[in-house]
């Protein structure tokens, strides 16, 4: 029996519970979320260790999982990520924000712990599978695909008055509100660029982003001999969730197979970096290094929260991140306290930039 702790169980990635239920060798040993709906979920399954809010690491200590599925949203997922990495407990990571923010500190913890870090983010799960068993020197570049979000093809002028409801209407994926807004601004692809760098140790100049509206190709790796290996499938999170939870077994899922004969066409286009500055800002933050990725994430979280609360216009999200990145010192964090301080400082600066709109 593999004991799975599902953190963020009431959210969109909570669909992992159905995968666990359907698999005879997997069981849920702990559930956590930020919402009271969790109580019903835990009671229905008779899960002993369940917790709404509070210290996730204390819950993990008690539950002794074999796998931590971290699907908490935002920087709040950091302690659970570090807990699993430090102890060498398999981490199935949906919470990309924690890896982006912690960066080298997370990688050092993984090194000490010696466990598996399996991405649940669909693009990174795809890249992981394309890279498995390849020698690093044969890899020329990673290609991340982006759906382009609900505003693909629009100009900046056309985005001035978009509402919360417009931004929440994602064309291909059904997800929680924060990542859906990140998909509309392309901050999600920015976070994923940073995530790919830390997961696969590939420099930023060798990670490409391409827009692919139907989200059928999830990731592609270019090799030095001219071959490109891609991972395809309908956009369905059950596939990467199942891959991570049943690794290395690759158990069966209910996902619908691609119908190639029905006339599958694949379209790609370059991202519009002018209309969606958050992608280029992520690349810049990554290249600057230190706690710049942490600040990018923190400012984006603050700005998205303000947008969702009706306190910030859509186009200001990117400006708030840009203004924050221009002001932070970005020095590397030598421990988690310094990292938390960098996160808090970026949030303070972002809040100041957000407030400046209203006054
Ligand atoms: P969501 O908003 O649907 O769910 C978030 C979950 O986290 C909820 O259960 C919420 O209660 C819980 N939570 C929030 N703050 C918490 C806290 N402080 N302590 C404990 N629990 C807390 O979000 P989601 O779409 O499921 O995304 C979760 C994470 O997975 C994000 O990092 C997102 O980027 C990543 N991700 C999601 C998808 C997807 O398809 N939904 C795909 C790739 C990556
Ligand atoms: Mg993704």
Coordinates of C-alpha atoms and ligand atoms in Angstrom, one line a residue:
X1 CA 0.0 0.0 0.0
X2 CA 1.3 3.4 -0.9
X3 CA 0.0 6.0 1.6
X4 CA -0.8 9.3 -0.1
X5 CA -1.3 12.7 1.6
X6 CA -3.5 14.9 -0.5
X7 CA -2.9 18.6 0.3
X8 CA -5.4 21.0 -1.3
X9 CA -7.9 18.2 -1.6
X10 CA -11.0 20.4 -2.0
X11 CA -9.5 22.1 -5.1
X12 CA -9.3 21.1 -8.7
X13 CA -6.4 18.7 -8.2
X14 CA -8.5 17.0 -5.6
X15 CA -9.7 14.9 -8.5
X16 CA -6.7 12.8 -7.4
X17 CA -8.9 11.2 -4.8
X18 CA -10.8 9.4 -7.5
X19 CA -7.6 8.0 -8.9
X20 CA -6.5 6.8 -5.4
X21 CA -10.0 5.3 -4.9
X22 CA -9.8 3.4 -8.1
X23 CA -6.3 1.9 -7.4
X24 CA -6.0 -1.1 -5.1
X25 CA -2.4 -0.2 -4.1
X26 CA -3.1 3.4 -3.1
X27 CA -4.7 4.8 0.0
X28 CA -5.3 8.3 1.3
X29 CA -3.6 8.7 4.7
X30 CA -4.1 12.5 5.1
X31 CA -6.2 15.3 3.7
X32 CA -5.7 19.0 4.0
X33 CA -7.3 22.1 2.6
X34 CA -8.1 25.7 3.3
X35 CA -11.8 25.1 3.3
X36 CA -14.4 23.4 5.6
X37 CA -15.7 21.2 2.7
X38 CA -12.8 19.0 3.7
X39 CA -14.7 17.6 6.7
X40 CA -17.2 15.8 4.5
X41 CA -14.5 14.4 2.3
X42 CA -12.5 13.0 5.2
X43 CA -15.6 11.6 6.9
X44 CA -16.8 9.9 3.7
X45 CA -13.5 8.1 3.4
X46 CA -12.8 7.5 7.1
X47 CA -9.4 9.4 6.8
X48 CA -7.9 9.8 10.3
X49 CA -5.6 12.7 9.5
X50 CA -7.5 15.6 8.1
X51 CA -6.9 19.3 8.7
X52 CA -8.4 22.6 7.6
X53 CA -5.7 25.3 7.5
X54 CA -3.0 25.2 10.2
X55 CA 0.5 23.7 10.1
X56 CA 0.6 21.2 7.2
X57 CA 3.9 19.8 8.4
X58 CA 2.4 18.7 11.8
X59 CA -0.3 16.8 9.8
X60 CA 2.4 15.1 7.7
X61 CA 4.4 14.1 10.7
X62 CA 1.4 12.4 12.2
X63 CA 0.2 10.7 8.9
X64 CA 3.6 9.4 7.8
X65 CA 2.8 9.4 4.0
X66 CA 4.8 7.6 1.3
X67 CA 3.8 10.3 -1.2
X68 CA 2.9 13.9 -0.6
X69 CA 0.6 15.3 -3.3
X70 CA 1.0 19.0 -2.8
X71 CA -1.9 20.8 -4.5
X72 CA -2.1 23.8 -2.2
X73 CA -2.2 27.0 -4.1
X74 CA 0.5 29.6 -3.8
X75 CA 3.5 30.2 -1.4
X76 CA 1.4 28.6 1.4
X77 CA 2.5 25.2 -0.1
X78 CA 6.2 25.8 0.8
X79 CA 6.5 24.1 4.2
X80 CA 4.9 20.9 2.8
X81 CA 7.2 20.9 -0.3
X82 CA 10.3 21.4 1.9
X83 CA 9.1 18.8 4.4
X84 CA 8.9 16.1 1.8
X85 CA 12.1 17.0 0.0
X86 CA 14.1 17.2 3.2
X87 CA 13.0 13.7 4.2
X88 CA 13.3 12.0 0.9
X89 CA 9.5 11.3 0.7
X90 CA 8.2 11.2 -2.8
X91 CA 6.8 14.7 -3.7
X92 CA 4.1 14.8 -6.4
X93 CA 4.2 18.5 -7.0
X94 CA 1.3 20.5 -8.4
X95 CA 2.1 23.5 -6.2
X96 CA 4.6 25.0 -8.7
X97 CA 4.8 28.3 -6.7
X98 CA 6.7 26.7 -3.8
X99 CA 9.4 25.3 -6.2
X100 CA 9.7 28.6 -8.1
X101 CA 10.0 30.6 -4.8
X102 CA 12.4 28.3 -3.0
X103 CA 14.5 27.4 -6.1
X104 CA 18.0 26.4 -5.0
X105 CA 16.9 25.9 -1.4
X106 CA 14.4 23.3 -2.5
X107 CA 16.9 21.6 -4.8
X108 CA 19.4 21.5 -1.9
X109 CA 16.8 19.9 0.3
X110 CA 16.0 17.3 -2.4
X111 CA 19.8 16.5 -2.7
X112 CA 19.9 15.9 1.1
X113 CA 16.7 13.9 1.2
X114 CA 17.4 11.9 -1.9
X115 CA 13.8 11.3 -2.8
X116 CA 11.7 11.7 -5.9
X117 CA 10.3 15.0 -7.1
X118 CA 7.6 14.2 -9.6
X119 CA 5.9 17.1 -11.4
X120 CA 2.1 17.0 -11.6
X121 CA 2.0 20.1 -13.7
X122 CA 1.0 18.6 -17.1
X123 CA 3.7 20.3 -19.1
X124 CA 6.4 19.2 -16.7
X125 CA 5.1 15.7 -16.4
X126 CA 5.3 15.5 -20.2
X127 CA 8.8 16.9 -20.2
X128 CA 9.8 14.5 -17.4
X129 CA 8.6 11.6 -19.5
X130 CA 10.3 12.8 -22.7
X131 CA 13.6 13.2 -20.7
X132 CA 13.5 9.9 -18.8
X133 CA 16.6 7.9 -19.4
X134 CA 18.3 10.5 -21.7
X135 CA 21.8 11.7 -21.1
X136 CA 21.7 15.4 -20.3
X137 CA 24.3 16.3 -22.9
X138 CA 22.0 15.0 -25.7
X139 CA 19.2 17.5 -24.7
X140 CA 19.3 20.7 -26.8
X141 CA 16.2 22.4 -25.6
X142 CA 12.9 22.1 -23.7
X143 CA 9.7 23.4 -25.3
X144 CA 6.8 24.3 -23.0
X145 CA 3.4 24.7 -24.7
X146 CA 0.8 27.3 -23.6
X147 CA -2.9 27.4 -24.5
X148 CA -2.6 31.1 -24.8
X149 CA -5.6 31.5 -22.4
X150 CA -8.9 33.2 -23.0
X151 CA -7.3 36.4 -24.4
X152 CA -5.0 34.9 -27.1
X153 CA -5.0 37.1 -30.2
X154 CA -6.2 40.3 -28.3
X155 CA -4.3 43.6 -28.2
X156 CA -3.5 45.5 -25.0
X157 CA -6.2 48.0 -25.8
X158 CA -8.7 45.2 -26.0
X159 CA -7.7 44.0 -22.5
X160 CA -8.2 47.3 -20.7
X161 CA -11.7 46.6 -19.6
X162 CA -11.8 42.8 -19.2
X163 CA -13.6 41.5 -16.2
X164 CA -13.0 38.8 -13.6
X165 CA -15.5 36.6 -15.4
X166 CA -13.8 37.1 -18.8
X167 CA -10.5 36.2 -17.3
X168 CA -11.9 33.1 -15.5
X169 CA -13.2 31.6 -18.8
X170 CA -10.3 29.3 -19.7
X171 CA -10.6 27.6 -23.2
X172 CA -9.1 24.2 -22.4
X173 CA -8.5 23.5 -18.7
X174 CA -10.9 23.7 -15.7
X175 CA -8.8 24.8 -12.8
X176 CA -8.9 26.9 -9.6
X177 CA -9.3 30.7 -9.9
X178 CA -5.6 31.7 -9.2
X179 CA -4.1 29.5 -11.9
X180 CA -6.9 30.4 -14.3
X181 CA -6.0 34.1 -14.0
X182 CA -2.3 33.2 -14.3
X183 CA -3.2 31.5 -17.6
X184 CA -5.0 34.6 -18.8
X185 CA -1.9 36.8 -18.1
X186 CA 0.6 34.1 -19.1
X187 CA 2.1 34.3 -15.6
X188 CA 1.3 30.6 -15.4
X189 CA 3.7 30.0 -18.3
X190 CA 6.2 32.3 -16.6
X191 CA 6.0 30.3 -13.4
X192 CA 6.3 27.1 -15.5
X193 CA 9.4 28.4 -17.2
X194 CA 11.0 28.9 -13.8
X195 CA 9.6 25.5 -12.6
X196 CA 11.2 23.8 -15.7
X197 CA 14.5 25.4 -15.0
X198 CA 14.6 24.1 -11.4
X199 CA 13.2 20.7 -12.2
X200 CA 15.4 19.8 -15.1
X201 CA 18.5 22.0 -14.6
X202 CA 18.3 23.4 -18.1
X203 CA 19.4 27.1 -18.6
X204 CA 16.7 29.6 -19.5
X205 CA 18.1 30.2 -23.0
X206 CA 17.4 26.6 -23.8
X207 CA 13.7 26.6 -22.6
X208 CA 11.3 27.8 -25.3
X209 CA 7.6 28.7 -24.9
X210 CA 5.2 28.2 -27.8
X211 CA 1.5 28.8 -27.9
X212 CA -0.5 25.7 -28.9
X213 CA -4.3 26.5 -28.5
X214 CA -5.7 23.0 -28.3
X215 CA -3.3 21.9 -25.5
X216 CA -2.8 18.4 -27.1
X217 CA 1.0 18.6 -27.1
X218 CA 2.0 19.0 -23.5
X219 CA 5.7 19.3 -23.8
X220 CA 8.5 18.6 -26.3
X221 CA 12.2 18.0 -26.0
X222 CA 14.7 18.8 -28.8
X223 CA 17.7 16.5 -28.9
X224 CA 21.1 17.3 -30.5
X225 CA 20.6 14.9 -33.4
X226 CA 17.7 16.9 -34.6
X227 CA 15.0 14.6 -33.1
X228 CA 12.1 16.2 -31.2
X229 CA 10.2 13.9 -28.8
X230 CA 6.8 15.1 -27.7
X231 CA 4.1 14.0 -25.2
X232 CA 0.5 14.2 -26.5
X233 CA -3.0 13.7 -25.0
X234 CA -6.3 15.4 -24.4
X235 CA -6.0 18.1 -21.7
X236 CA -6.9 15.9 -18.7
X237 CA -5.1 16.3 -15.4
X238 CA -5.9 12.7 -14.4
X239 CA -3.0 11.6 -16.6
X240 CA -0.2 13.6 -14.9
X241 CA -1.7 13.0 -11.5
X242 CA -1.9 9.3 -12.1
X243 CA 1.6 9.2 -13.5
X244 CA 3.0 10.8 -10.4
X245 CA 1.0 8.7 -7.9
X246 CA 1.7 5.4 -9.5
X247 CA 5.3 6.1 -10.7
X248 CA 7.0 4.1 -12.1
X249 CA 4.1 1.8 -12.8
X250 CA 2.1 4.1 -15.1
X251 CA -1.3 2.6 -14.2
X252 CA -4.3 2.7 -16.4
X253 CA -6.6 5.7 -16.3
X254 CA -10.1 6.6 -17.6
X255 CA -8.6 9.3 -19.9
X256 CA -10.0 9.3 -23.4
X257 CA -7.4 8.3 -26.0
X258 CA -6.6 10.6 -28.9
X259 CA -8.6 9.9 -32.0
X260 CA -6.0 10.5 -34.7
X261 CA -8.1 9.3 -37.6
X262 CA -10.8 11.9 -36.8
X263 CA -8.4 14.5 -38.2
X264 CA -6.1 15.8 -35.5
X265 CA -4.3 19.0 -36.5
X266 CA -1.7 20.7 -34.3
X267 CA -1.3 24.5 -34.5
X268 CA 1.5 26.5 -32.9
X269 CA 2.3 30.2 -32.8
X270 CA 4.8 32.4 -31.0
X271 CA 3.6 34.0 -27.7
X272 CA 2.8 37.7 -27.8
X273 CA 5.2 39.1 -25.3
X274 CA 4.1 42.7 -25.6
X275 CA 0.5 42.0 -24.7
X276 CA 1.4 39.5 -22.0
X277 CA 4.6 40.9 -20.3
X278 CA 4.5 38.4 -17.4
X279 CA 6.2 35.7 -19.5
X280 CA 9.2 37.9 -20.4
X281 CA 9.3 39.2 -16.8
X282 CA 9.6 35.6 -15.5
X283 CA 12.5 34.9 -17.9
X284 CA 14.2 38.1 -16.6
X285 CA 13.6 37.1 -13.0
X286 CA 15.0 33.7 -13.7
X287 CA 18.1 35.0 -15.4
X288 CA 18.7 37.5 -12.5
X289 CA 18.5 34.6 -10.1
X290 CA 18.6 34.9 -6.3
X291 CA 15.2 35.7 -4.9
X292 CA 14.0 37.3 -8.0
X293 CA 11.8 34.3 -8.9
X294 CA 10.4 34.4 -5.3
X295 CA 9.6 38.1 -5.7
X296 CA 8.0 37.5 -9.1
X297 CA 5.7 34.8 -7.6
X298 CA 4.9 36.9 -4.5
X299 CA 4.0 40.1 -6.4
X300 CA 1.9 38.0 -8.9
X301 CA 0.0 36.4 -6.0
X302 CA -0.7 39.8 -4.5
X303 CA -1.8 41.3 -7.8
X304 CA -4.0 38.3 -8.8
X305 CA -5.7 38.4 -5.4
X306 CA -6.3 42.2 -5.9
X307 CA -7.7 41.6 -9.4
X308 CA -10.0 38.8 -8.2
X309 CA -11.2 41.1 -5.4
X310 CA -12.0 43.9 -7.9
X311 CA -9.2 46.1 -6.6
X312 CA -6.9 46.0 -9.7
X313 CA -7.5 46.2 -13.5
X314 CA -6.3 43.3 -15.5
X315 CA -3.4 45.0 -17.2
X316 CA -2.1 46.3 -13.9
X317 CA -1.3 42.8 -12.8
X318 CA 1.8 42.7 -14.9
X319 CA 2.7 46.3 -14.1
X320 CA 2.6 45.5 -10.3
X321 CA 5.0 42.6 -10.8
X322 CA 7.3 44.7 -13.0
X323 CA 7.4 47.5 -10.5
X324 CA 8.0 45.1 -7.7
X325 CA 10.9 43.4 -9.5
X326 CA 12.4 46.7 -10.3
X327 CA 12.6 47.6 -6.6
X328 CA 13.5 44.3 -4.7
X329 CA 17.2 43.6 -4.1
X330 CA 16.8 40.0 -5.1
X331 CA 19.8 38.7 -3.1
X332 CA 19.9 34.9 -2.7
X333 CA 18.3 33.5 0.5
X334 CA 20.6 31.4 2.5
X335 CA 17.8 29.8 4.5
X336 CA 14.0 29.6 4.7
X337 CA 13.8 32.6 7.1
X338 CA 15.5 34.8 4.5
X339 CA 13.3 33.4 1.8
X340 CA 10.1 34.2 3.8
X341 CA 11.5 37.7 4.3
X342 CA 12.1 38.1 0.5
X343 CA 8.5 36.9 -0.1
X344 CA 7.1 39.3 2.5
X345 CA 9.1 42.2 1.2
X346 CA 7.9 41.6 -2.4
X347 CA 4.3 41.4 -1.1
X348 CA 4.7 44.8 0.7
X349 CA 6.1 46.4 -2.5
X350 CA 3.3 44.9 -4.6
X351 CA 0.6 46.1 -2.1
X352 CA 2.1 49.6 -2.3
X353 CA 2.0 49.4 -6.2
X354 CA -1.6 48.1 -6.0
X355 CA -2.6 50.9 -3.6
X356 CA -1.1 53.5 -5.8
X357 CA -3.9 52.9 -8.4
X358 CA -6.6 53.8 -6.0
X359 CA -5.2 57.0 -4.5
Ligands
LIG1 P1 -7.8 25.4 -6.3 O1 -8.0 26.8 -5.9 O2 -8.9 24.7 -7.0 O3 -7.5 24.5 -5.0 C1 -6.6 24.9 -4.0 C2 -6.6 24.0 -2.8 O4 -5.7 24.4 -1.8 C3 -8.0 24.0 -2.1 O5 -8.3 22.8 -1.6 C4 -7.7 25.0 -0.9 O6 -8.6 24.8 0.1 C5 -6.3 24.6 -0.6 N1 -5.6 25.6 0.2 C6 -5.4 26.9 -0.1 N2 -4.6 27.5 0.8 C7 -4.3 26.6 1.7 C8 -3.6 26.6 2.9 N3 -3.0 27.7 3.4 N4 -3.4 25.4 3.6 C9 -4.0 24.3 3.1 N5 -4.8 24.2 2.0 C10 -4.9 25.4 1.3 O7 -6.4 25.3 -7.1 P2 -6.0 24.2 -8.1 O8 -6.4 24.6 -9.5 O9 -6.3 22.8 -7.6 O10 -4.4 24.4 -8.0 C11 -3.6 23.9 -6.9 C12 -2.1 24.0 -7.3 O11 -1.9 23.1 -8.4 C13 -1.7 25.4 -7.8 O12 -0.4 25.6 -7.4 C14 -1.8 25.3 -9.3 O13 -0.8 26.1 -9.9 C15 -1.4 23.8 -9.5 N6 -1.8 23.2 -10.7 C16 -3.2 23.1 -10.9 C17 -3.6 22.5 -12.1 C18 -5.1 22.3 -12.4 O14 -5.4 21.7 -13.4 N7 -6.0 22.7 -11.5 C19 -2.7 22.2 -13.1 C20 -1.4 22.4 -12.9 C21 -0.9 22.9 -11.7
LIG2 MG1 0.7 23.6 -16.5

